[in-house]
Coordinates of C-alpha atoms and ligand atoms in Angstrom, one line a residue:
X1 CA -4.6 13.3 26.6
X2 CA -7.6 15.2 24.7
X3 CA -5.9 17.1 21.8
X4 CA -3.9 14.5 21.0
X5 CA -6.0 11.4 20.2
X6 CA -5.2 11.3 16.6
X7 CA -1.6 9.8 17.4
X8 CA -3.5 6.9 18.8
X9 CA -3.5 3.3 17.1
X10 CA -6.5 1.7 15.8
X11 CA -6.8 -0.6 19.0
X12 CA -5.7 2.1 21.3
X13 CA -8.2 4.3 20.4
X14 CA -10.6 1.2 20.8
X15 CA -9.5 0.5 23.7
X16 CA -10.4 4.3 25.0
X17 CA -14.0 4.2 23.0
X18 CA -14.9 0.8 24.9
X19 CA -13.9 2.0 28.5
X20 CA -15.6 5.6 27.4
X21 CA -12.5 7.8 27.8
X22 CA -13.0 9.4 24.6
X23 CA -16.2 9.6 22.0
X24 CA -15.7 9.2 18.3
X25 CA -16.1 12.9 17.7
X26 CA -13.5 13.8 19.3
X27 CA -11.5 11.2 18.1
X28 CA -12.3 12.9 14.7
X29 CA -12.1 16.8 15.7
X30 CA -8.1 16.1 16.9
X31 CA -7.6 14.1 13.7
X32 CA -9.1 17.1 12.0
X33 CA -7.1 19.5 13.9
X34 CA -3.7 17.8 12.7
X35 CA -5.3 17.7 9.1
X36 CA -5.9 20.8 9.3
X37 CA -2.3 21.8 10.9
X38 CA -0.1 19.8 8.8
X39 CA -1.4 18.7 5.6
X40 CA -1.0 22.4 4.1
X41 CA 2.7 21.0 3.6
X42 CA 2.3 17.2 3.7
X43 CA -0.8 17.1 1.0
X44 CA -1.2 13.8 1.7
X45 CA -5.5 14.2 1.7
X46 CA -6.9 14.6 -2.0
X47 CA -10.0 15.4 -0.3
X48 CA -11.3 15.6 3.6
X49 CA -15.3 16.2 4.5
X50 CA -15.3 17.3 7.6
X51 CA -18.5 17.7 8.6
X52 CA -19.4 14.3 6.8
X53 CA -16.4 12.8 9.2
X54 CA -18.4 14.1 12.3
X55 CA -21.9 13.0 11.1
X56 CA -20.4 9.5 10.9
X57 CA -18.6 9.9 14.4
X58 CA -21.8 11.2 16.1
X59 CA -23.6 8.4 14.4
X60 CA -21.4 6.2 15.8
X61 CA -20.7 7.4 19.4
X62 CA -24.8 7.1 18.9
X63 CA -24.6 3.4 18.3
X64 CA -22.3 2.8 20.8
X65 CA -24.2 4.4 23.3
X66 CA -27.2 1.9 22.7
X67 CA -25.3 -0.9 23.1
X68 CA -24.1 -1.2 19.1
X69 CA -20.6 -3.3 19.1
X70 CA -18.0 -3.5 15.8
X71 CA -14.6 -4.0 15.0
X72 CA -14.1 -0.7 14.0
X73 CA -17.1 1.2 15.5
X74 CA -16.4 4.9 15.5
X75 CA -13.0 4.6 14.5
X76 CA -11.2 6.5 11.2
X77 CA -10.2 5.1 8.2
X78 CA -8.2 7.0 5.1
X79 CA -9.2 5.5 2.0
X80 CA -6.6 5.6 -1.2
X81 CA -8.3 7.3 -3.9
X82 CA -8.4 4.5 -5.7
X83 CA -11.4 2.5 -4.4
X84 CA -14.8 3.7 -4.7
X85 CA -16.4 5.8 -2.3
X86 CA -20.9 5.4 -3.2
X87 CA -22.0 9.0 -3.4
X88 CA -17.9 10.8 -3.5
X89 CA -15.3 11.6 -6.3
X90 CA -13.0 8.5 -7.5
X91 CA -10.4 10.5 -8.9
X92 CA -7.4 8.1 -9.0
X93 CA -5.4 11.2 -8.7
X94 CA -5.9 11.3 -12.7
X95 CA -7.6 14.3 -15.0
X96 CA -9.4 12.0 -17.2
X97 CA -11.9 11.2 -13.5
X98 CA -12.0 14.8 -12.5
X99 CA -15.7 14.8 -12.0
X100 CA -16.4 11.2 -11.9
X101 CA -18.5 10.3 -9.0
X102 CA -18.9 6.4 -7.4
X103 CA -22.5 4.7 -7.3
X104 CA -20.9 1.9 -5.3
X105 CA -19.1 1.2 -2.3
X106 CA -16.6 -1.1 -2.7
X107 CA -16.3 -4.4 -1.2
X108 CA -13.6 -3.4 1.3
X109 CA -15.2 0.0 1.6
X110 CA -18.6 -1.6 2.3
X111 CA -16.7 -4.2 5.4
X112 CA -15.3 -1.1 6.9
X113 CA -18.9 0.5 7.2
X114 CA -20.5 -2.8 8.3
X115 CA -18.0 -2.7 11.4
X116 CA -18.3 0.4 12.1
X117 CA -15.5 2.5 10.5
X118 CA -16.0 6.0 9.4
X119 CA -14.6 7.1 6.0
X120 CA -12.1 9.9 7.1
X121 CA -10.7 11.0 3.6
X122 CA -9.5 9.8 0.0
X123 CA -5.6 10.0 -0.3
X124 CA -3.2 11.0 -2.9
X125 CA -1.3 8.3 -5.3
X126 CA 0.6 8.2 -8.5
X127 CA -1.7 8.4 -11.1
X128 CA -3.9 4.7 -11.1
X129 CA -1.5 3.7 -9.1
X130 CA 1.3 3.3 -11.9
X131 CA 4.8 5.3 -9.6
X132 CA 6.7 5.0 -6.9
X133 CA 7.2 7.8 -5.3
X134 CA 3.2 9.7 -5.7
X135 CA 4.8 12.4 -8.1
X136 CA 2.5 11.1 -10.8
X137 CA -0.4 12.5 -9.6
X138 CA -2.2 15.0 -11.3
X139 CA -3.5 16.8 -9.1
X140 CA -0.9 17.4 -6.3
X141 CA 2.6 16.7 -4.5
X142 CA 2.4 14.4 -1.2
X143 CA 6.0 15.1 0.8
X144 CA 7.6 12.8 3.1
X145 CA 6.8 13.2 7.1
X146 CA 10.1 12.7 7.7
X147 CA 11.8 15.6 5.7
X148 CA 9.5 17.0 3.3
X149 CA 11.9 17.4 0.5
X150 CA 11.6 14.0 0.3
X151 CA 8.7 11.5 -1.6
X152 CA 7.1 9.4 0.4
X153 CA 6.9 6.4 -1.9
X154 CA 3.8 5.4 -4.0
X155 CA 1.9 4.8 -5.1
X156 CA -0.2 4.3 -2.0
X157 CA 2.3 7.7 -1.1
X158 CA -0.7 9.8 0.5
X159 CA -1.9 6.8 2.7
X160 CA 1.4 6.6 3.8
X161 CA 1.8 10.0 4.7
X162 CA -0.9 10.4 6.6
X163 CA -0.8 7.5 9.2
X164 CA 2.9 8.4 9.8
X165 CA 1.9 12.4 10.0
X166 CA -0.9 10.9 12.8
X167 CA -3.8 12.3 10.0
X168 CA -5.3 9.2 10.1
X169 CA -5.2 6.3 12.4
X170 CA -4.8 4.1 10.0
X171 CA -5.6 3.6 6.0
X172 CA -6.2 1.2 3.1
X173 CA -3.8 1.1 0.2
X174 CA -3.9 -1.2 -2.9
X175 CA -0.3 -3.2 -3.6
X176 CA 0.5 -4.1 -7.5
X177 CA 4.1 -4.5 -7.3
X178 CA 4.7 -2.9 -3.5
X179 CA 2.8 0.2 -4.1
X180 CA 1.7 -0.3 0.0
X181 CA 5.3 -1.8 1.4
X182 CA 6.9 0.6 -0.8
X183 CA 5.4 3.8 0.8
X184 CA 4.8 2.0 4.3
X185 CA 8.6 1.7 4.4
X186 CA 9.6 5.5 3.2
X187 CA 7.3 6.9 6.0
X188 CA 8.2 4.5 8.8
X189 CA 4.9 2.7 9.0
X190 CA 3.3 -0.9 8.6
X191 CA 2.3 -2.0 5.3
X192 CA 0.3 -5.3 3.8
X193 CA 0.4 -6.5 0.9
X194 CA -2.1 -9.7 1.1
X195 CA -2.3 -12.6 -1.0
X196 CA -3.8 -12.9 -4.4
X197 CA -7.5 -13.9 -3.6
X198 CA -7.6 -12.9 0.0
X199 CA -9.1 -9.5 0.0
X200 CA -11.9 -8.5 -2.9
X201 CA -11.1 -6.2 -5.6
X202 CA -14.5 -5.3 -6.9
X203 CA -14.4 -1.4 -6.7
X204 CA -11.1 -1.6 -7.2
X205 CA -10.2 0.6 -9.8
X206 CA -7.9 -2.2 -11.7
X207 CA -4.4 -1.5 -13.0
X208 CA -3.4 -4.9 -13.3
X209 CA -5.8 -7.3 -12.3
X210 CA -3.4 -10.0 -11.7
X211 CA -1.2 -8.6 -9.6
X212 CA -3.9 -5.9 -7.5
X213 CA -4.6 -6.7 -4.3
X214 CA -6.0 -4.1 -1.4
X215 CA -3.9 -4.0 1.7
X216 CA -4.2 -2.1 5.1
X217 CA -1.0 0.5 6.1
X218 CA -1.2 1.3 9.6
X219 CA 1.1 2.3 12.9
X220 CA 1.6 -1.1 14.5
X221 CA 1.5 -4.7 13.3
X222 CA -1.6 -5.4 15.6
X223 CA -3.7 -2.7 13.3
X224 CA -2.5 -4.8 10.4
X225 CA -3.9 -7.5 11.6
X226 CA -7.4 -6.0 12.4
X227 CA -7.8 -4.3 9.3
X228 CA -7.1 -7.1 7.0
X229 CA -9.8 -9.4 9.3
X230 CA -12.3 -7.0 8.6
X231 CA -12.2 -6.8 5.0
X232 CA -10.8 -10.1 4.0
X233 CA -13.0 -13.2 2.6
X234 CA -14.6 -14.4 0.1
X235 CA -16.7 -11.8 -2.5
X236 CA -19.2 -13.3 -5.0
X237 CA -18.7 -10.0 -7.0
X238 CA -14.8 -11.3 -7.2
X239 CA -14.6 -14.2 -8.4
X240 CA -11.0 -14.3 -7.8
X241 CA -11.5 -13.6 -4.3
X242 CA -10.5 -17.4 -2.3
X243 CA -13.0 -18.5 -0.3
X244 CA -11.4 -20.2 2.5
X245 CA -11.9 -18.4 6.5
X246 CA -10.1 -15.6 7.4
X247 CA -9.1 -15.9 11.0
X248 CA -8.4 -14.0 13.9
X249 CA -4.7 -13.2 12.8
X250 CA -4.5 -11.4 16.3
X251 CA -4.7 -14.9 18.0
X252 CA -1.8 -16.0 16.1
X253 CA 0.8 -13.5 18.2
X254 CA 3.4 -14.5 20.4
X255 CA 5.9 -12.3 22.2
X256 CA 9.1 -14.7 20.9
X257 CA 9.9 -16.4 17.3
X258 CA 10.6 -19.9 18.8
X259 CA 9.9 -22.8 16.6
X260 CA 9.6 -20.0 13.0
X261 CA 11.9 -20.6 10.2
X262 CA 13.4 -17.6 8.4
X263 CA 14.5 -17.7 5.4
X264 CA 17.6 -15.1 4.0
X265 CA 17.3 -15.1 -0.1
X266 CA 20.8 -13.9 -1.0
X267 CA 19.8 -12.2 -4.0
X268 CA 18.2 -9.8 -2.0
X269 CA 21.6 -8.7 -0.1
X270 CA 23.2 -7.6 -3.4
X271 CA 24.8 -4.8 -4.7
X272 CA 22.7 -1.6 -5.9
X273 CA 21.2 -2.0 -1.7
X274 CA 22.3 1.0 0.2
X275 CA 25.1 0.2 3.3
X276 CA 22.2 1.6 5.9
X277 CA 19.4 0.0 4.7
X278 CA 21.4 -3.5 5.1
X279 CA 22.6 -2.6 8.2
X280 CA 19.1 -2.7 9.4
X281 CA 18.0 -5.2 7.8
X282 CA 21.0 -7.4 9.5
X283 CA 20.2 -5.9 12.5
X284 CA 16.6 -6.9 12.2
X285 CA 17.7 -10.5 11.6
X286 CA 20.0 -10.7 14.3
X287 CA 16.9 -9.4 16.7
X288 CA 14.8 -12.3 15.2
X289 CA 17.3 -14.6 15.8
X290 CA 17.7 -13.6 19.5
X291 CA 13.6 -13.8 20.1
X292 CA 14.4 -18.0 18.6
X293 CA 13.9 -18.1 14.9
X294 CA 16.1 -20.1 13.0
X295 CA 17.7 -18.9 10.1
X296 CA 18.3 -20.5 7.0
X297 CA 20.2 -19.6 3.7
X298 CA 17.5 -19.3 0.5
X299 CA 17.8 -19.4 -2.9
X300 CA 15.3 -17.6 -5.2
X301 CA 17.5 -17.9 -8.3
X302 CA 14.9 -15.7 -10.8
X303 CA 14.5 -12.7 -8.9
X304 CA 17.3 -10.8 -11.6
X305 CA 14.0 -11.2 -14.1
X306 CA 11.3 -9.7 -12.1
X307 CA 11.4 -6.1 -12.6
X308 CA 11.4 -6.6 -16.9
X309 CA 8.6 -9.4 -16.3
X310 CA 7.1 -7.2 -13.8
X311 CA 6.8 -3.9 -15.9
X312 CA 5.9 -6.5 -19.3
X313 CA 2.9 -8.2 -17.7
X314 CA 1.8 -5.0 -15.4
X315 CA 2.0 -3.1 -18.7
X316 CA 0.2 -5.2 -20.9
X317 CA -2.8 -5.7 -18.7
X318 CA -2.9 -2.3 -17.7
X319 CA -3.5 -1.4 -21.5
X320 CA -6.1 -3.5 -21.5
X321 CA -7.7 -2.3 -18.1
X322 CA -8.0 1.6 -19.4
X323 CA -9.4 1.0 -22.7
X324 CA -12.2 2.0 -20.6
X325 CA -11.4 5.3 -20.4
X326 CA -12.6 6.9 -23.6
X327 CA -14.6 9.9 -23.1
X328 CA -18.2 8.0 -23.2
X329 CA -18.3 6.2 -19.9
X330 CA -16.4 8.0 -17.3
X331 CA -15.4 11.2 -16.5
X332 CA -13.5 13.6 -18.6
X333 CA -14.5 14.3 -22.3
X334 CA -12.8 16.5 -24.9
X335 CA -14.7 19.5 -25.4
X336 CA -16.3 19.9 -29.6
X337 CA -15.3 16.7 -30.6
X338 CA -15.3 16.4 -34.2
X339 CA -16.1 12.2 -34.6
X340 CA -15.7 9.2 -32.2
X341 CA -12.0 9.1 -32.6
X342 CA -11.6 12.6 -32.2
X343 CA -13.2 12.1 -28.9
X344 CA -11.3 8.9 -28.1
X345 CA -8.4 10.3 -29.0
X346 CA -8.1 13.7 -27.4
X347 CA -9.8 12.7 -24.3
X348 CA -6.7 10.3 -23.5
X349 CA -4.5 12.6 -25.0
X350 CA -5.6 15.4 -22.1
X351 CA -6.8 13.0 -19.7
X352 CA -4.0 10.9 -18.9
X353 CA -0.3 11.8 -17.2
X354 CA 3.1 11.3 -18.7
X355 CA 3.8 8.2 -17.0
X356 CA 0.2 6.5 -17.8
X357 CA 0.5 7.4 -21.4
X358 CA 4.2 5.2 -21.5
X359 CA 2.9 2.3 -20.1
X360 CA -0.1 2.2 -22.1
X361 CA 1.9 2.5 -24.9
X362 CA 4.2 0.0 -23.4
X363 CA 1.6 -2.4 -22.9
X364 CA -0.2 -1.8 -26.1
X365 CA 3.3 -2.9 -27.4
X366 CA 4.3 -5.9 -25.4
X367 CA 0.8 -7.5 -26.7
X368 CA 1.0 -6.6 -29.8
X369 CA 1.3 -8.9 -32.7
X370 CA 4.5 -10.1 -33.9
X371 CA 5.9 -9.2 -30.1
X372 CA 3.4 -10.8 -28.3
X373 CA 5.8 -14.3 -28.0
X374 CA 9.0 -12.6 -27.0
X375 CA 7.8 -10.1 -24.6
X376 CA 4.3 -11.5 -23.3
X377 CA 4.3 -14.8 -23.6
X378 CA 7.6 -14.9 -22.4
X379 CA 6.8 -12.8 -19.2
X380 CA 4.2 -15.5 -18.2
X381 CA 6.8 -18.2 -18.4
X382 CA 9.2 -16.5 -16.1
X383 CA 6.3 -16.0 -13.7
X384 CA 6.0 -19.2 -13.1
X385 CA 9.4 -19.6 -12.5
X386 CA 9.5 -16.8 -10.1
X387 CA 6.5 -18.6 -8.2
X388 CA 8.3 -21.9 -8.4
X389 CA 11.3 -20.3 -6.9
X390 CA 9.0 -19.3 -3.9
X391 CA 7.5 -22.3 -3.8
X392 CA 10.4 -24.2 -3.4
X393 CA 11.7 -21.5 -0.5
X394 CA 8.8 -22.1 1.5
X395 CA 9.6 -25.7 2.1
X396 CA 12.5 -24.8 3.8
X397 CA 11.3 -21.7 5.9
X398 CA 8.0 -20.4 7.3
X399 CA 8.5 -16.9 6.2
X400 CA 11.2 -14.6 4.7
X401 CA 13.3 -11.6 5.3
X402 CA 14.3 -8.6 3.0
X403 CA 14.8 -5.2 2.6
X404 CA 11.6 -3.3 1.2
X405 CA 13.7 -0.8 -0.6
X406 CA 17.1 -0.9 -1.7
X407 CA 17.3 2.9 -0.8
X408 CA 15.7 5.2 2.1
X409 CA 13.1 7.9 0.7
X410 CA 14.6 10.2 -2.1
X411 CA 14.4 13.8 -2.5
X412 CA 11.8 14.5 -4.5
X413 CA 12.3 15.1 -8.7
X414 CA 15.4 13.1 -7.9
X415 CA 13.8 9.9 -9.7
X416 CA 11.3 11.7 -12.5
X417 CA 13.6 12.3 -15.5
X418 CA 14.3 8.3 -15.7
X419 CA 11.4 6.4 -15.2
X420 CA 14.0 2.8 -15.6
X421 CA 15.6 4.4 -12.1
X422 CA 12.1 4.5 -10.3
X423 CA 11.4 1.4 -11.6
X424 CA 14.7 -0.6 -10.8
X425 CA 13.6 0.7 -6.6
X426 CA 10.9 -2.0 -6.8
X427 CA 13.3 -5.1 -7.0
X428 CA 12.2 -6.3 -3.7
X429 CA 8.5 -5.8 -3.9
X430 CA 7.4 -7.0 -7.6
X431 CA 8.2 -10.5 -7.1
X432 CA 5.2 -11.2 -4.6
X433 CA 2.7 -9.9 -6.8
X434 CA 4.2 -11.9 -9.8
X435 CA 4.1 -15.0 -7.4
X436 CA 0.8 -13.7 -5.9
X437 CA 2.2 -14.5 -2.4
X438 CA 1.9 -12.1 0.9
X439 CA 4.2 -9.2 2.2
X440 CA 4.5 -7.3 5.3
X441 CA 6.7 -4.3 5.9
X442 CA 7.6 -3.1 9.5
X443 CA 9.6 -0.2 10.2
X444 CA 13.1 -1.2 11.5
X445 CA 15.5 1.6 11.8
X446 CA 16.9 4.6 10.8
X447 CA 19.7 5.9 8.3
X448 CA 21.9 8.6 9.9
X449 CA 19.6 11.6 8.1
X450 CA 16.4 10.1 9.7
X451 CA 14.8 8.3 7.1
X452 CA 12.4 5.3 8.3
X453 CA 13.9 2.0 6.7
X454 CA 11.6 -1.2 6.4
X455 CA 12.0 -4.5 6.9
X456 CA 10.1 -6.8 4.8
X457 CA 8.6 -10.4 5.9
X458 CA 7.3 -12.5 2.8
X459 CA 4.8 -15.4 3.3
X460 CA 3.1 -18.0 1.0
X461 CA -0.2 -18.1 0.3
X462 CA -2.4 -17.3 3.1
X463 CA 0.8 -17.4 5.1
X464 CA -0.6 -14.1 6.9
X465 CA -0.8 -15.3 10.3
X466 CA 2.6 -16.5 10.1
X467 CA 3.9 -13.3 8.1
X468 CA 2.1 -10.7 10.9
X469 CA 3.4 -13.1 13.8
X470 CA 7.1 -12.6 12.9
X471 CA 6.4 -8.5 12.6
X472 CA 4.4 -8.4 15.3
X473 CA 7.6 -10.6 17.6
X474 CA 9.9 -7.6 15.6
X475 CA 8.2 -5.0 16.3
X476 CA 7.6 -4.8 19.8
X477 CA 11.1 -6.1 20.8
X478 CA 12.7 -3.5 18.2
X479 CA 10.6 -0.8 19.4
X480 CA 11.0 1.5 17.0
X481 CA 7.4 2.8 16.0
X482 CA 7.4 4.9 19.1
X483 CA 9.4 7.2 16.6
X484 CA 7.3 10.3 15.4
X485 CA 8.1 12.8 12.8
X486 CA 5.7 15.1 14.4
X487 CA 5.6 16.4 18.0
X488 CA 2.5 16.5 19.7
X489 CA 1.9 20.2 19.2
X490 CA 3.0 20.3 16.2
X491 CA 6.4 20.9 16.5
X492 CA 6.9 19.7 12.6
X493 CA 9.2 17.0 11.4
X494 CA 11.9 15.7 14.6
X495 CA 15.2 16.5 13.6
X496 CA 17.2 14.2 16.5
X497 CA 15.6 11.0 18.2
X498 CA 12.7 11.1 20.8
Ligands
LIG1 N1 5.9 1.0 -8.3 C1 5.3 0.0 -9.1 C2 4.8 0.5 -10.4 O1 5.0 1.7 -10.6 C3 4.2 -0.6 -8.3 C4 2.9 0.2 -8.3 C5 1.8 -0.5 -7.5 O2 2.0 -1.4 -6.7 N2 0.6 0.0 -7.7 O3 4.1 -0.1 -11.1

């Protein structure tokens, strides 16, 4: 099947590097070929370097050849441009880094070298991350797979893009309030959102630091799995990071749900959720009930709060975070400034997007004396109550089932003249970062236009094995990843089902 390696998984590619059917070059020149085919009209690449790709692939089909093992060896990675890169552009698809270049790696960047990964591209996203649909980013639009006049989520939208456009094999994306389920569901692929603590932010760029975590999106549940072993674990640069083993979430599989508890929150079956995304969400439930889970009516009675608390705390310390960016330490500076705050003040001004600037001045607000108590303050106490409520779910279930989206993808522009609409589309996926829990979304269906819907499973903390046990169980009995939007060949987006 030369030509068409790039619509490989991770461990299916592995699997042809290990028994020598196929070298890491040319792994890389048919991922290159489709980059070079379809991302004209996908954009979901900020940047690719080709021949950098295939030094790295050579270098690794090297290594291989003398006997070199790795997790990853010789196999490509898309990296949101969001993390740094040691030696490349961090743009965080905002002007004010145009020019900025990384003198790190980090952490998770650094574990994919050390087994053996090589750095494929850096991929669009809303501006730092702060959107929903990757239409904040300054520098260019990233269209859905699936129909390109629609968005493909965001923020982690590019990452997204290019797994389900078989660009990339798989890719890492960073989740602050579902910026990886979010996009992972629009485009019909996997999407992990870890626990708080369980993988390292240093390098990083931070939007919220206590909601941020880095998360793989992939084709399969089995990737998922892989990817987060290798870049999970304790970091001494982050001290946040937990330090407690990360296993092999692979061994964890099973091809039934016997003996799992699921639990179904009825605040997430409400109305505002679109009649075909529930459909396959029911559906979804009905299939994990056949495979021998045992379903059990949930309460998680605070969820109504979470998108004000949400966009209050995400705000606030996001204010905080890009102080940073001032013209003196990083990347774009105001040309002839006149004094300091001159330079302070037009650098943001031109620097940052639309969207950045309101949350800034959001955040600046929400901290602000004299508001601090009712907005702040207050956020923090509904927190906890959020977490309590999942606390108290997870005594009754192992894991639980939602909707990632109360929509399918939208067309794009539809969403960008009311940033409270875009915002209200993250009910499902803000409460696990509030409650600093794990997330997993897995494609499971279809509406009748052909937009991928997702399925989400939510864990407690560390509940990962359990979490990528019930996709994987999903996944394989549902079937439906074997869905493309492209034809080998290049065919463009399917219009009617394989
Ligand atoms: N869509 C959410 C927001 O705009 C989440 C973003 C994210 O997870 N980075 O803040």
């Amino acid at each position: 099947m030369a030509g068409d390696l790039n619509t490989l998984t991770l461990h299916e590619a592995e699997e042809r590097l290990a028994r020598g059917a196929c070298s890491s070059v040319e792994l890389v020149q048919d991922l290159l070929g489709a980059i070079r085919e379809r991302d004209g009209l996908i954009g979901g690449y900020l940047a690719v370097n080709e021949e950098d790709a295939l030094k790295q692939a050579r270098a690794a089909d090297a290594a291989r050849a003398r006997g070199r093992r790795g997790a990853l060896l010789g196999l490509p990675v898309a990296i949101k441009d969001v993390l740094n890169i040691r030696g490349e552009p961090c743009t965080c698809a905002s002007r004010i880094l145009r020019g900025y270049v990384s003198s790190y790696d980090a952490t998770v960047v650094a574990r994919l070298r050390a087994a053996g990964a090589i750095l494929l591209g850096r991929t669009n996203m809303d501006e730092f991350a702060m959107g929903s649909s990757t239409e904040h980013s300054a520098y260019q639009l990233t269209r859905n797979p699936w129909n390109p006049d629609r968005v493909p989520g965001g923020s982690s939208g590019g990452s997204a893009a290019v797994v389900a456009a078989d660009e990339a094999l798989a890719a890492l994306g960073s989740d602050t309030g579902g910026s990886i389920r979010q996009p992972a569901a629009f485009c019909g692929c996997v999407g992990l959102k870890p626990t708080y603590g369980r993988v390292s932010r240093y390098g990083l760029t931070a939007f919220a630091s206590s909601l941020d975590q880095v998360g793989p999106m992939t084709k399969d549940v089995r990737d998922a799995a892989r990817l987060l072993k290798v870049i999970a674990g304790r970091d001494p640069m982050d001290s946040t990071s937990l330090d407690e083993p990360v296993p092999d979430y692979e061994s964890f599989f099973a091809e039934d749900l016997s003996g799992v508890c699921l639990g179904l929150p009825q605040e997430y079956f409400v109305g505002g959720l679109d009649t075909e995304v529930e459909k396959a969400v029911q559906e979804a439930i009905r299939l994990c009930e056949k495979l021998g889970a045992r379903i059990v009516e949930i309460r998680l009675p605070h969820t109504r709060y979470a998108i004000a608390t949400y966009y209050i705390i995400a705000t606030a310390e996001a204010s905080a975070n890009l102080a940073r960016f001032d013209g003196v330490r990083y990347g774009y500076r105001a040309a002839d400034p006149r004094d300091p705050m001159d330079l302070y003040t037009r650098t943001r001004a031109e620097g940052f997007g639309a969207e950045v600037k309101r949350r800034i001045i959001f955040g600046a607000y929400v901290l602000s004396s004299g508001y601090y108590d009712a907005y702040y303050a207050c956020a923090q106490k509904v927190r906890t109550l959020i977490r309590r409520d999942f606390h108290a779910a997870f005594e009754r279930c192992d894991a639980i089932l939602t909707p990632v989206t109360p929509t399918a993808a939208y067309r794009i522009g539809e969403k960008t003249a009311n940033p409270l609409q875009m915002y209200l589309g993250d009910v499902f996926t803000v409460p696990t970062n509030l409650a600093g829990i794990c997330g997993l979304a897995v494609p499971c269906g279809f509406t009748g236009e052909g937009l991928p819907i997702g399925l989400q499973v939510l864990g407690p903390a560390m509940g990962e094995p359990q979490i990528l046990r019930v996709g994987y169980a999903y996944e394989r009995a549902a079937g439906w990843g074997r869905r493309k939007p492209w034809r080998s060949g290049g065919a463009g987006p399917a219009k009617e089902a394989p």
